[in-house]
Structure formats: C-alpha cells, structure tokens
Amino acid sequence: MKTYSYPQHVKEDIKEYINDELDTGTFGLLVQGDEDTIEDIRDTLFNEDSVTGNMSGSYTMSTRKAEENLVGNWDLLEEAINEFDLHVNPIKKGAEWCDSLIRCYLLDWCFSEALKEITKQETKN
C-alpha cells in the first residue's frame, strides 16, 4: 500500500478551493500578496471541510478512508498533536479526527506552497 501524501493532497485541495470558490477580485488580491486577503483565506481554509475537515470533524466522511490515509503517517499525527499541544488520546478521538488534525497541522505550509505555484503560473500567463 502506498503511503498517502498529506502535503500533496492538502495542497491540491487548497488550489482547487481557490480556483472554484474565489471571485476574480479576491483571487487578484491573493496573487498580489495582499496580507489581509491571505490571512482571511487561510482562516477560511482552516475550517473548510473540503480542505481540512475541521468544521465537521471529518475530511473523508469515512472512517475507513481516514484509516487508510493514516497508514504510514503516524509521525505526522505525532507532530500535529505536539504542535497544537494537545493532551488527547488519538485512538479515542478516532481516525477521522486524526486525519483532520494532520490536515490542519499542514495547512499553513501547504497554503504557502500552493500560493507560490499559483503565483508562478499567473506570472507565466
């Protein structure tokens, strides 16, 4: 079984969200590097189920799929728990919660990388 690449998938979900949900004006401000726009979108993405699953508590809406995503990614889960200074038992919280937590943990880095790729693409056009 191939290990699920959280960074790759979260970054692609962010790019898809930006492409599908942002109006032209907001997209323009984002590409121009407007700090308020960047912060607003980052905050929105943190609670966006199609990116992190944080709002509902599940990105996959499937315990089985979340479990599959976690295989080989226990180190990321541990990093996320430590980063957010959580004192929880991830086993009791469940696979969907763990999957969503990793996505939230990686959001800032993935957002920055997605923004770099989008900006680079826009400057080519």
mmCIF file with all atom_site columns, C-alpha atoms in Angstrom:
data_model
loop_
_atom_site.group_PDB
_atom_site.id
_atom_site.type_symbol
_atom_site.label_atom_id
_atom_site.label_alt_id
_atom_site.label_comp_id
_atom_site.label_asym_id
_atom_site.label_entity_id
_atom_site.label_seq_id
_atom_site.pdbx_PDB_ins_code
_atom_site.Cartn_x
_atom_site.Cartn_y
_atom_site.Cartn_z
_atom_site.occupancy
_atom_site.B_iso_or_equiv
_atom_site.pdbx_formal_charge
_atom_site.auth_seq_id
_atom_site.auth_comp_id
_atom_site.auth_asym_id
_atom_site.auth_atom_id
_atom_site.pdbx_PDB_model_num
ATOM 1   C CA . MET A 1 1   ? 0.000   0.000  0.000   1.00 0.00 ? 1   MET A CA 1
ATOM 2   C CA . LYS A 1 2   ? 1.351   3.394  -0.994  1.00 0.00 ? 2   LYS A CA 1
ATOM 3   C CA . THR A 1 3   ? 1.592   5.942  1.818   1.00 0.00 ? 3   THR A CA 1
ATOM 4   C CA . TYR A 1 4   ? -0.914  8.759  1.445   1.00 0.00 ? 4   TYR A CA 1
ATOM 5   C CA . SER A 1 5   ? 0.828   12.085 0.810   1.00 0.00 ? 5   SER A CA 1
ATOM 6   C CA . TYR A 1 6   ? -0.925  14.585 3.031   1.00 0.00 ? 6   TYR A CA 1
ATOM 7   C CA . PRO A 1 7   ? 1.130   17.564 1.817   1.00 0.00 ? 7   PRO A CA 1
ATOM 8   C CA . GLN A 1 8   ? 0.384   16.817 -1.832  1.00 0.00 ? 8   GLN A CA 1
ATOM 9   C CA . HIS A 1 9   ? -3.336  16.271 -1.273  1.00 0.00 ? 9   HIS A CA 1
ATOM 10  C CA . VAL A 1 10  ? -3.873  19.233 1.049   1.00 0.00 ? 10  VAL A CA 1
ATOM 11  C CA . LYS A 1 11  ? -2.033  21.497 -1.397  1.00 0.00 ? 11  LYS A CA 1
ATOM 12  C CA . GLU A 1 12  ? -4.169  20.268 -4.295  1.00 0.00 ? 12  GLU A CA 1
ATOM 13  C CA . ASP A 1 13  ? -7.351  20.749 -2.258  1.00 0.00 ? 13  ASP A CA 1
ATOM 14  C CA . ILE A 1 14  ? -6.289  24.319 -1.487  1.00 0.00 ? 14  ILE A CA 1
ATOM 15  C CA . LYS A 1 15  ? -5.626  25.052 -5.158  1.00 0.00 ? 15  LYS A CA 1
ATOM 16  C CA . GLU A 1 16  ? -8.984  23.546 -6.105  1.00 0.00 ? 16  GLU A CA 1
ATOM 17  C CA . TYR A 1 17  ? -10.759 25.627 -3.457  1.00 0.00 ? 17  TYR A CA 1
ATOM 18  C CA . ILE A 1 18  ? -9.062  28.818 -4.660  1.00 0.00 ? 18  ILE A CA 1
ATOM 19  C CA . ASN A 1 19  ? -9.912  28.026 -8.273  1.00 0.00 ? 19  ASN A CA 1
ATOM 20  C CA . ASP A 1 20  ? -13.534 27.109 -7.585  1.00 0.00 ? 20  ASP A CA 1
ATOM 21  C CA . GLU A 1 21  ? -14.535 29.462 -4.774  1.00 0.00 ? 21  GLU A CA 1
ATOM 22  C CA . LEU A 1 22  ? -12.700 32.778 -5.109  1.00 0.00 ? 22  LEU A CA 1
ATOM 23  C CA . ASP A 1 23  ? -14.072 35.580 -7.225  1.00 0.00 ? 23  ASP A CA 1
ATOM 24  C CA . THR A 1 24  ? -11.739 37.367 -9.641  1.00 0.00 ? 24  THR A CA 1
ATOM 25  C CA . GLY A 1 25  ? -11.132 40.328 -7.320  1.00 0.00 ? 25  GLY A CA 1
ATOM 26  C CA . THR A 1 26  ? -10.234 38.210 -4.315  1.00 0.00 ? 26  THR A CA 1
ATOM 27  C CA . PHE A 1 27  ? -8.051  35.981 -6.475  1.00 0.00 ? 27  PHE A CA 1
ATOM 28  C CA . GLY A 1 28  ? -6.238  39.058 -7.772  1.00 0.00 ? 28  GLY A CA 1
ATOM 29  C CA . LEU A 1 29  ? -5.577  40.329 -4.259  1.00 0.00 ? 29  LEU A CA 1
ATOM 30  C CA . LEU A 1 30  ? -4.339  36.885 -3.249  1.00 0.00 ? 30  LEU A CA 1
ATOM 31  C CA . VAL A 1 31  ? -1.885  36.676 -6.155  1.00 0.00 ? 31  VAL A CA 1
ATOM 32  C CA . GLN A 1 32  ? -0.708  40.239 -5.463  1.00 0.00 ? 32  GLN A CA 1
ATOM 33  C CA . GLY A 1 33  ? 0.153   39.178 -1.924  1.00 0.00 ? 33  GLY A CA 1
ATOM 34  C CA . ASP A 1 34  ? -2.411  41.270 -0.038  1.00 0.00 ? 34  ASP A CA 1
ATOM 35  C CA . GLU A 1 35  ? -1.778  40.246 3.576   1.00 0.00 ? 35  GLU A CA 1
ATOM 36  C CA . ASP A 1 36  ? -5.371  40.726 4.753   1.00 0.00 ? 36  ASP A CA 1
ATOM 37  C CA . THR A 1 37  ? -6.695  38.601 1.897   1.00 0.00 ? 37  THR A CA 1
ATOM 38  C CA . ILE A 1 38  ? -4.105  35.900 2.540   1.00 0.00 ? 38  ILE A CA 1
ATOM 39  C CA . GLU A 1 39  ? -4.974  35.814 6.236   1.00 0.00 ? 39  GLU A CA 1
ATOM 40  C CA . ASP A 1 40  ? -8.725  35.720 5.537   1.00 0.00 ? 40  ASP A CA 1
ATOM 41  C CA . ILE A 1 41  ? -8.390  32.850 3.076   1.00 0.00 ? 41  ILE A CA 1
ATOM 42  C CA . ARG A 1 42  ? -6.064  30.920 5.378   1.00 0.00 ? 42  ARG A CA 1
ATOM 43  C CA . ASP A 1 43  ? -8.602  31.301 8.209   1.00 0.00 ? 43  ASP A CA 1
ATOM 44  C CA . THR A 1 44  ? -11.403 30.165 5.912   1.00 0.00 ? 44  THR A CA 1
ATOM 45  C CA . LEU A 1 45  ? -9.418  27.140 4.734   1.00 0.00 ? 45  LEU A CA 1
ATOM 46  C CA . PHE A 1 46  ? -8.741  26.043 8.325   1.00 0.00 ? 46  PHE A CA 1
ATOM 47  C CA . ASN A 1 47  ? -12.451 25.373 8.744   1.00 0.00 ? 47  ASN A CA 1
ATOM 48  C CA . GLU A 1 48  ? -13.176 24.283 5.169   1.00 0.00 ? 48  GLU A CA 1
ATOM 49  C CA . ASP A 1 49  ? -14.302 20.651 5.114   1.00 0.00 ? 49  ASP A CA 1
ATOM 50  C CA . SER A 1 50  ? -13.093 20.189 1.539   1.00 0.00 ? 50  SER A CA 1
ATOM 51  C CA . VAL A 1 51  ? -9.550  21.052 2.682   1.00 0.00 ? 51  VAL A CA 1
ATOM 52  C CA . THR A 1 52  ? -9.173  20.124 6.361   1.00 0.00 ? 52  THR A CA 1
ATOM 53  C CA . GLY A 1 53  ? -12.448 18.622 7.526   1.00 0.00 ? 53  GLY A CA 1
ATOM 54  C CA . ASN A 1 54  ? -12.106 20.749 10.631  1.00 0.00 ? 54  ASN A CA 1
ATOM 55  C CA . MET A 1 55  ? -15.622 22.205 10.615  1.00 0.00 ? 55  MET A CA 1
ATOM 56  C CA . SER A 1 56  ? -17.442 18.869 10.639  1.00 0.00 ? 56  SER A CA 1
ATOM 57  C CA . GLY A 1 57  ? -14.623 16.833 12.145  1.00 0.00 ? 57  GLY A CA 1
ATOM 58  C CA . SER A 1 58  ? -14.096 14.743 9.026   1.00 0.00 ? 58  SER A CA 1
ATOM 59  C CA . TYR A 1 59  ? -12.487 15.371 5.666   1.00 0.00 ? 59  TYR A CA 1
ATOM 60  C CA . THR A 1 60  ? -13.173 11.907 4.282   1.00 0.00 ? 60  THR A CA 1
ATOM 61  C CA . MET A 1 61  ? -16.626 11.352 5.799   1.00 0.00 ? 61  MET A CA 1
ATOM 62  C CA . SER A 1 62  ? -15.433 7.765  6.077   1.00 0.00 ? 62  SER A CA 1
ATOM 63  C CA . THR A 1 63  ? -13.631 6.135  8.991   1.00 0.00 ? 63  THR A CA 1
ATOM 64  C CA . ARG A 1 64  ? -12.185 3.501  6.679   1.00 0.00 ? 64  ARG A CA 1
ATOM 65  C CA . LYS A 1 65  ? -10.751 6.075  4.241   1.00 0.00 ? 65  LYS A CA 1
ATOM 66  C CA . ALA A 1 66  ? -9.315  8.118  7.107   1.00 0.00 ? 66  ALA A CA 1
ATOM 67  C CA . GLU A 1 67  ? -7.671  4.971  8.487   1.00 0.00 ? 67  GLU A CA 1
ATOM 68  C CA . GLU A 1 68  ? -6.144  4.268  5.072   1.00 0.00 ? 68  GLU A CA 1
ATOM 69  C CA . ASN A 1 69  ? -4.787  7.834  4.904   1.00 0.00 ? 69  ASN A CA 1
ATOM 70  C CA . LEU A 1 70  ? -3.151  7.438  8.306   1.00 0.00 ? 70  LEU A CA 1
ATOM 71  C CA . VAL A 1 71  ? -1.188  4.310  7.370   1.00 0.00 ? 71  VAL A CA 1
ATOM 72  C CA . GLY A 1 72  ? 2.471   5.325  7.323   1.00 0.00 ? 72  GLY A CA 1
ATOM 73  C CA . ASN A 1 73  ? 1.684   8.833  8.612   1.00 0.00 ? 73  ASN A CA 1
ATOM 74  C CA . TRP A 1 74  ? 1.821   8.307  12.359  1.00 0.00 ? 74  TRP A CA 1
ATOM 75  C CA . ASP A 1 75  ? 4.825   10.623 12.575  1.00 0.00 ? 75  ASP A CA 1
ATOM 76  C CA . LEU A 1 76  ? 2.731   13.457 11.117  1.00 0.00 ? 76  LEU A CA 1
ATOM 77  C CA . LEU A 1 77  ? -0.001  12.746 13.633  1.00 0.00 ? 77  LEU A CA 1
ATOM 78  C CA . GLU A 1 78  ? 2.509   12.894 16.466  1.00 0.00 ? 78  GLU A CA 1
ATOM 79  C CA . GLU A 1 79  ? 3.923   16.184 15.124  1.00 0.00 ? 79  GLU A CA 1
ATOM 80  C CA . ALA A 1 80  ? 0.418   17.656 14.867  1.00 0.00 ? 80  ALA A CA 1
ATOM 81  C CA . ILE A 1 81  ? -0.504  16.624 18.403  1.00 0.00 ? 81  ILE A CA 1
ATOM 82  C CA . ASN A 1 82  ? 2.721   18.137 19.712  1.00 0.00 ? 82  ASN A CA 1
ATOM 83  C CA . GLU A 1 83  ? 2.402   21.323 17.638  1.00 0.00 ? 83  GLU A CA 1
ATOM 84  C CA . PHE A 1 84  ? -1.118  22.030 18.873  1.00 0.00 ? 84  PHE A CA 1
ATOM 85  C CA . ASP A 1 85  ? -0.075  20.953 22.403  1.00 0.00 ? 85  ASP A CA 1
ATOM 86  C CA . LEU A 1 86  ? -2.972  18.539 22.644  1.00 0.00 ? 86  LEU A CA 1
ATOM 87  C CA . HIS A 1 87  ? -3.312  16.198 25.558  1.00 0.00 ? 87  HIS A CA 1
ATOM 88  C CA . VAL A 1 88  ? -5.660  13.704 23.995  1.00 0.00 ? 88  VAL A CA 1
ATOM 89  C CA . ASN A 1 89  ? -5.756  10.054 23.184  1.00 0.00 ? 89  ASN A CA 1
ATOM 90  C CA . PRO A 1 90  ? -5.910  9.965  19.352  1.00 0.00 ? 90  PRO A CA 1
ATOM 91  C CA . ILE A 1 91  ? -7.223  6.410  19.422  1.00 0.00 ? 91  ILE A CA 1
ATOM 92  C CA . LYS A 1 92  ? -10.266 7.563  21.407  1.00 0.00 ? 92  LYS A CA 1
ATOM 93  C CA . LYS A 1 93  ? -10.748 10.555 19.089  1.00 0.00 ? 93  LYS A CA 1
ATOM 94  C CA . GLY A 1 94  ? -10.824 8.277  16.053  1.00 0.00 ? 94  GLY A CA 1
ATOM 95  C CA . ALA A 1 95  ? -9.308  8.104  12.597  1.00 0.00 ? 95  ALA A CA 1
ATOM 96  C CA . GLU A 1 96  ? -11.376 10.903 11.065  1.00 0.00 ? 96  GLU A CA 1
ATOM 97  C CA . TRP A 1 97  ? -10.343 13.310 13.823  1.00 0.00 ? 97  TRP A CA 1
ATOM 98  C CA . CYS A 1 98  ? -6.685  12.302 13.388  1.00 0.00 ? 98  CYS A CA 1
ATOM 99  C CA . ASP A 1 99  ? -6.901  12.725 9.616   1.00 0.00 ? 99  ASP A CA 1
ATOM 100 C CA . SER A 1 100 ? -8.410  16.197 10.014  1.00 0.00 ? 100 SER A CA 1
ATOM 101 C CA . LEU A 1 101 ? -5.819  17.183 12.630  1.00 0.00 ? 101 LEU A CA 1
ATOM 102 C CA . ILE A 1 102 ? -2.953  16.366 10.262  1.00 0.00 ? 102 ILE A CA 1
ATOM 103 C CA . ARG A 1 103 ? -4.598  18.459 7.544   1.00 0.00 ? 103 ARG A CA 1
ATOM 104 C CA . CYS A 1 104 ? -4.939  21.424 9.929   1.00 0.00 ? 104 CYS A CA 1
ATOM 105 C CA . TYR A 1 105 ? -1.315  20.992 11.007  1.00 0.00 ? 105 TYR A CA 1
ATOM 106 C CA . LEU A 1 106 ? -0.073  21.094 7.400   1.00 0.00 ? 106 LEU A CA 1
ATOM 107 C CA . LEU A 1 107 ? -2.408  23.864 6.248   1.00 0.00 ? 107 LEU A CA 1
ATOM 108 C CA . ASP A 1 108 ? -0.049  26.836 6.624   1.00 0.00 ? 108 ASP A CA 1
ATOM 109 C CA . TRP A 1 109 ? 2.822   25.167 4.783   1.00 0.00 ? 109 TRP A CA 1
ATOM 110 C CA . CYS A 1 110 ? 0.583   23.754 2.061   1.00 0.00 ? 110 CYS A CA 1
ATOM 111 C CA . PHE A 1 111 ? -1.161  27.116 1.629   1.00 0.00 ? 111 PHE A CA 1
ATOM 112 C CA . SER A 1 112 ? 2.193   28.859 1.172   1.00 0.00 ? 112 SER A CA 1
ATOM 113 C CA . GLU A 1 113 ? 3.310   26.259 -1.366  1.00 0.00 ? 113 GLU A CA 1
ATOM 114 C CA . ALA A 1 114 ? 0.014   26.390 -3.265  1.00 0.00 ? 114 ALA A CA 1
ATOM 115 C CA . LEU A 1 115 ? 0.195   30.183 -3.347  1.00 0.00 ? 115 LEU A CA 1
ATOM 116 C CA . LYS A 1 116 ? 3.742   30.037 -4.755  1.00 0.00 ? 116 LYS A CA 1
ATOM 117 C CA . GLU A 1 117 ? 2.597   27.660 -7.501  1.00 0.00 ? 117 GLU A CA 1
ATOM 118 C CA . ILE A 1 118 ? -0.459  29.766 -8.341  1.00 0.00 ? 118 ILE A CA 1
ATOM 119 C CA . THR A 1 119 ? 1.563   32.990 -8.416  1.00 0.00 ? 119 THR A CA 1
ATOM 120 C CA . LYS A 1 120 ? 4.210   31.377 -10.614 1.00 0.00 ? 120 LYS A CA 1
ATOM 121 C CA . GLN A 1 121 ? 1.520   30.132 -13.008 1.00 0.00 ? 121 GLN A CA 1
ATOM 122 C CA . GLU A 1 122 ? -0.148  33.565 -13.117 1.00 0.00 ? 122 GLU A CA 1
ATOM 123 C CA . THR A 1 123 ? 3.128   35.319 -13.953 1.00 0.00 ? 123 THR A CA 1
ATOM 124 C CA . LYS A 1 124 ? 3.592   32.943 -16.907 1.00 0.00 ? 124 LYS A CA 1
ATOM 125 C CA . ASN A 1 125 ? 0.184   33.892 -18.321 1.00 0.00 ? 125 ASN A CA 1
#
